[in-house]
Amino acid sequence: MILGDICTRSCGFCAVQTGKPTWNDPLEPYRTAMAVKKMDLMHVVVTSVDRDDLKDNYGSEVWAETINQIHEHVPDCTVEVLTPDFKGHQPALNTVFAAEPEIFSHNVECVERISKKVRSQADWQRSMEVLRLSVDCGLHTKTGMMVGLGETFDEVVATMKQVRKLGVAIFTLGQYLQPTKKHFPVQRYLSDREFTDYKKIGLDLGYQVVESGALVRSSYHAHEQARIVIGNKS
Ligand code: SF4
């Protein structure tokens, strides 16, 4: 996770600390690349807190430089970025797209009807727009959502259809777990059968990869997904 450990947002499901970030580390992109090199990674998933306080570019330049540094120092490693929405600021998104991550990922997190309750500072349609812009830029694009937050089966299927129509290739779906008693309560635990059904529906809709299961998270089997979608980097 780059750009510090304090987030300017406070989503009801997330255990990351909220507050006023004090992060200031111009060498973070280089140091991240060095860590990737040291671990000899073939695929890395990079994510960040939201930095709505950085009004000029929302941290997008740090994102792009991190991708560039990994590509430069570890050329055989594929880079997957799981980004914020950058408040839908198109120049910020273009900055990240231009660095050409092998996979661009941004999560819709939940179905649209309950989105304001689950993550009040986000905008579900804005997340859809982020995904659309990524696909339009020609990037392999991925998204994910949690279930068990009060959504219906039909709403999940409708979301999968809407996202697939944008051209998104990878969809992940996992059970929401409440991090502490202060967080949004779990409404329901889904059965393995329900996760299997969602996977089948997603593949029938044309996704290249659907990861669906109680413990699936955004980076679950990310390396294998990347190999399916983009093949081996050489
Ligand atoms: S924006 Fe991301 S890191 Fe920040 S609180 Fe929401 S989910 Fe957590």
Coordinates of C-alpha atoms and ligand atoms in Angstrom, one line a residue:
M1 CA 0.0 0.0 0.0
I2 CA 1.5 3.3 -1.1
L3 CA 0.8 6.9 -0.2
G4 CA 0.8 6.3 3.6
D5 CA -1.5 4.5 6.0
I6 CA -4.0 7.2 6.8
C7 CA -7.0 7.6 4.5
T8 CA -9.0 10.7 3.9
R9 CA -12.2 8.7 3.5
S10 CA -14.0 6.5 6.1
C11 CA -15.9 3.7 4.4
G12 CA -18.1 1.7 6.7
F13 CA -16.5 -1.6 5.9
C14 CA -12.8 -0.7 6.0
A15 CA -10.4 -1.0 8.9
V16 CA -7.8 1.5 7.5
Q17 CA -7.3 4.5 9.8
T18 CA -9.1 7.7 8.7
G19 CA -7.6 11.2 9.3
K20 CA -5.3 13.8 8.0
P21 CA -2.4 12.1 6.2
T22 CA 1.1 13.3 6.9
W23 CA 2.8 11.1 4.4
N24 CA 5.7 12.7 2.5
D25 CA 8.1 10.2 0.8
P26 CA 9.3 11.2 -2.6
L27 CA 11.4 8.0 -2.8
E28 CA 8.5 5.7 -2.2
P29 CA 8.1 4.6 -5.9
Y30 CA 11.8 3.7 -6.1
R31 CA 11.7 1.9 -2.7
T32 CA 8.6 0.0 -3.8
A33 CA 10.4 -1.2 -6.9
M34 CA 13.4 -2.2 -4.8
A35 CA 11.1 -4.2 -2.5
V36 CA 9.5 -6.0 -5.5
K37 CA 13.0 -6.7 -6.9
K38 CA 14.3 -8.1 -3.5
M39 CA 11.3 -10.4 -3.2
D40 CA 11.8 -11.5 -6.9
L41 CA 8.1 -11.1 -7.6
M42 CA 6.6 -12.1 -11.0
H43 CA 3.3 -10.1 -10.3
V44 CA 2.6 -7.4 -7.8
V45 CA -0.6 -5.8 -6.6
V46 CA -0.2 -2.2 -5.6
T47 CA -2.9 -0.3 -3.8
S48 CA -3.2 2.9 -1.7
V49 CA -5.3 4.9 0.7
D50 CA -7.5 7.7 -0.8
R51 CA -5.7 11.0 -0.9
D52 CA -8.5 13.5 -1.5
D53 CA -6.3 16.1 0.2
L54 CA -3.9 16.2 -2.7
K55 CA -6.0 18.5 -4.7
D56 CA -3.7 18.8 -7.8
N57 CA -3.6 15.2 -8.8
Y58 CA -4.9 13.0 -5.9
G59 CA -1.7 11.1 -5.7
S60 CA -1.8 9.9 -9.3
E61 CA 1.7 11.0 -10.1
V62 CA 3.0 8.8 -7.2
W63 CA 1.0 6.0 -8.7
A64 CA 2.4 6.5 -12.1
E65 CA 6.0 6.8 -10.9
T66 CA 5.6 3.6 -8.8
I67 CA 4.5 1.7 -11.9
N68 CA 7.3 3.2 -14.0
Q69 CA 9.9 2.3 -11.3
I70 CA 8.8 -1.3 -11.1
H71 CA 8.7 -1.6 -14.9
E72 CA 12.2 -0.2 -15.1
H73 CA 13.9 -2.1 -12.2
V74 CA 11.9 -5.4 -12.4
P75 CA 11.0 -5.7 -16.1
D76 CA 9.7 -9.3 -15.9
C77 CA 7.2 -8.4 -13.1
T78 CA 3.6 -7.6 -14.1
V79 CA 2.0 -4.7 -12.3
E80 CA -1.6 -4.7 -11.1
V81 CA -2.9 -1.5 -9.6
L82 CA -6.0 -1.3 -7.4
T83 CA -6.7 2.4 -7.3
P84 CA -9.0 4.9 -5.7
D85 CA -11.4 6.8 -8.0
F86 CA -9.3 10.0 -7.9
K87 CA -12.6 11.8 -7.5
G88 CA -13.2 11.0 -11.2
H89 CA -10.6 13.6 -12.1
Q90 CA -9.8 12.6 -15.7
P91 CA -6.2 14.0 -15.9
A92 CA -5.3 12.1 -12.7
L93 CA -6.7 8.9 -14.2
N94 CA -4.9 9.5 -17.5
T95 CA -1.7 9.9 -15.6
V96 CA -2.1 6.4 -14.2
F97 CA -3.3 4.9 -17.5
A98 CA -0.3 6.4 -19.3
A99 CA 2.1 4.4 -17.1
E100 CA 0.5 1.2 -18.6
P101 CA -0.1 -1.1 -15.7
E102 CA -0.6 -4.6 -16.9
I103 CA -3.9 -4.8 -15.0
F104 CA -5.9 -1.7 -13.9
S105 CA -8.4 -2.5 -11.0
H106 CA -10.9 -0.3 -9.2
N107 CA -13.6 -1.8 -7.0
V108 CA -17.3 -1.1 -7.2
E109 CA -17.4 -2.7 -3.7
C110 CA -21.1 -3.3 -3.6
V111 CA -24.4 -2.9 -5.5
E112 CA -25.5 0.6 -6.4
R113 CA -28.6 0.8 -4.1
I114 CA -26.6 0.4 -0.8
S115 CA -23.4 2.2 -2.0
K116 CA -24.0 5.4 -0.1
K117 CA -24.5 3.5 3.2
V118 CA -21.4 1.4 2.6
R119 CA -19.0 4.1 1.4
S120 CA -20.5 7.5 1.8
Q121 CA -17.8 9.5 0.1
A122 CA -17.7 7.4 -3.0
D123 CA -20.1 7.5 -6.0
W124 CA -21.0 4.2 -7.6
Q125 CA -21.6 5.7 -11.0
R126 CA -18.2 7.4 -10.8
S127 CA -16.6 4.1 -10.1
M128 CA -18.3 2.7 -13.2
E129 CA -16.9 5.7 -15.2
V130 CA -13.4 4.9 -13.9
L131 CA -13.7 1.4 -15.2
R132 CA -15.1 2.5 -18.5
L133 CA -12.2 5.0 -19.0
S134 CA -9.7 2.2 -18.2
V135 CA -11.2 -0.1 -20.8
D136 CA -11.3 2.7 -23.4
C137 CA -7.6 3.2 -22.8
G138 CA -7.1 -0.4 -23.8
L139 CA -6.1 -1.7 -20.3
H140 CA -6.9 -5.1 -18.9
T141 CA -9.5 -4.0 -16.4
K142 CA -10.7 -5.7 -13.2
T143 CA -13.2 -4.9 -10.4
G144 CA -14.6 -6.5 -7.3
M145 CA -17.4 -6.4 -4.8
M146 CA -18.4 -7.7 -1.4
V147 CA -21.6 -9.6 -0.7
G148 CA -23.5 -10.0 2.6
L149 CA -24.1 -6.3 2.9
G150 CA -27.8 -6.4 2.3
E151 CA -27.9 -6.8 -1.5
T152 CA -30.2 -9.2 -3.4
F153 CA -29.2 -11.9 -5.8
D154 CA -30.8 -10.0 -8.7
E155 CA -28.8 -6.8 -7.8
V156 CA -25.6 -8.8 -7.8
V157 CA -26.3 -10.3 -11.2
A158 CA -27.4 -6.9 -12.6
T159 CA -24.1 -5.4 -11.3
M160 CA -22.1 -8.1 -13.0
K161 CA -24.0 -7.5 -16.2
Q162 CA -23.5 -3.7 -16.1
V163 CA -19.7 -4.1 -15.4
R164 CA -19.3 -6.7 -18.1
K165 CA -20.9 -4.4 -20.6
L166 CA -18.2 -1.9 -20.0
G167 CA -15.6 -4.5 -21.1
V168 CA -14.2 -5.4 -17.7
A169 CA -12.3 -8.8 -17.9
I170 CA -11.9 -9.9 -14.3
F171 CA -14.5 -9.9 -11.5
T172 CA -13.9 -10.8 -7.9
L173 CA -16.7 -11.5 -5.4
G174 CA -16.2 -12.2 -1.7
Q175 CA -18.0 -12.4 1.7
Y176 CA -18.0 -9.1 3.7
L177 CA -16.6 -9.6 7.2
Q178 CA -17.1 -6.9 9.8
P179 CA -13.6 -5.7 11.0
T180 CA -14.8 -4.4 14.3
K181 CA -18.1 -3.8 16.1
K182 CA -18.0 -0.2 15.0
H183 CA -18.1 -1.2 11.3
F184 CA -21.1 -1.9 9.1
P185 CA -22.7 -5.2 10.3
V186 CA -22.8 -8.3 8.2
Q187 CA -26.4 -8.8 6.9
R188 CA -25.9 -12.3 5.7
Y189 CA -23.4 -15.1 5.2
L190 CA -23.6 -16.6 1.7
S191 CA -23.4 -20.4 1.1
D192 CA -20.6 -21.9 -1.0
R193 CA -23.4 -22.9 -3.5
E194 CA -24.3 -19.2 -3.9
F195 CA -20.7 -18.2 -4.6
T196 CA -20.4 -21.1 -7.2
D197 CA -23.6 -19.9 -8.9
Y198 CA -22.2 -16.3 -9.1
K199 CA -19.0 -17.7 -10.7
K200 CA -21.0 -19.6 -13.3
I201 CA -23.2 -16.6 -14.1
G202 CA -20.1 -14.4 -14.4
L203 CA -18.3 -16.8 -16.8
D204 CA -21.6 -17.1 -18.9
L205 CA -21.6 -13.3 -19.1
G206 CA -18.2 -13.4 -20.8
Y207 CA -15.7 -12.5 -18.0
Q208 CA -12.3 -14.0 -18.7
V209 CA -11.9 -14.7 -14.9
V210 CA -14.4 -14.7 -12.1
E211 CA -13.1 -15.4 -8.5
S212 CA -16.1 -16.0 -6.3
G213 CA -15.9 -17.4 -2.7
A214 CA -16.2 -16.5 0.9
L215 CA -12.6 -15.6 1.3
V216 CA -12.0 -14.1 -2.0
R217 CA -10.5 -10.6 -1.9
S218 CA -9.2 -8.3 -4.6
S219 CA -5.7 -9.8 -4.8
Y220 CA -6.9 -13.4 -4.5
H221 CA -5.0 -15.5 -7.1
A222 CA -4.1 -12.2 -8.8
H223 CA -1.0 -13.7 -10.4
E224 CA -2.9 -16.6 -12.0
Q225 CA -5.6 -14.2 -13.2
A226 CA -3.0 -12.0 -14.8
R227 CA -1.5 -14.9 -16.6
I228 CA -4.9 -15.9 -18.0
V229 CA -5.7 -12.4 -19.2
I230 CA -2.4 -11.2 -20.5
G231 CA -0.2 -14.3 -20.8
N232 CA 3.5 -14.4 -19.8
K233 CA 5.4 -11.1 -19.9
S234 CA 8.6 -11.4 -22.0
Ligands
SF4_1 S1 -11.2 4.7 0.5 FE1 -10.3 2.7 0.6 S2 -8.7 2.8 2.2 FE2 -10.0 4.6 2.4 S3 -11.6 3.9 4.0 FE3 -12.4 3.6 1.9 S4 -11.9 1.4 1.4 FE4 -10.6 2.1 3.2

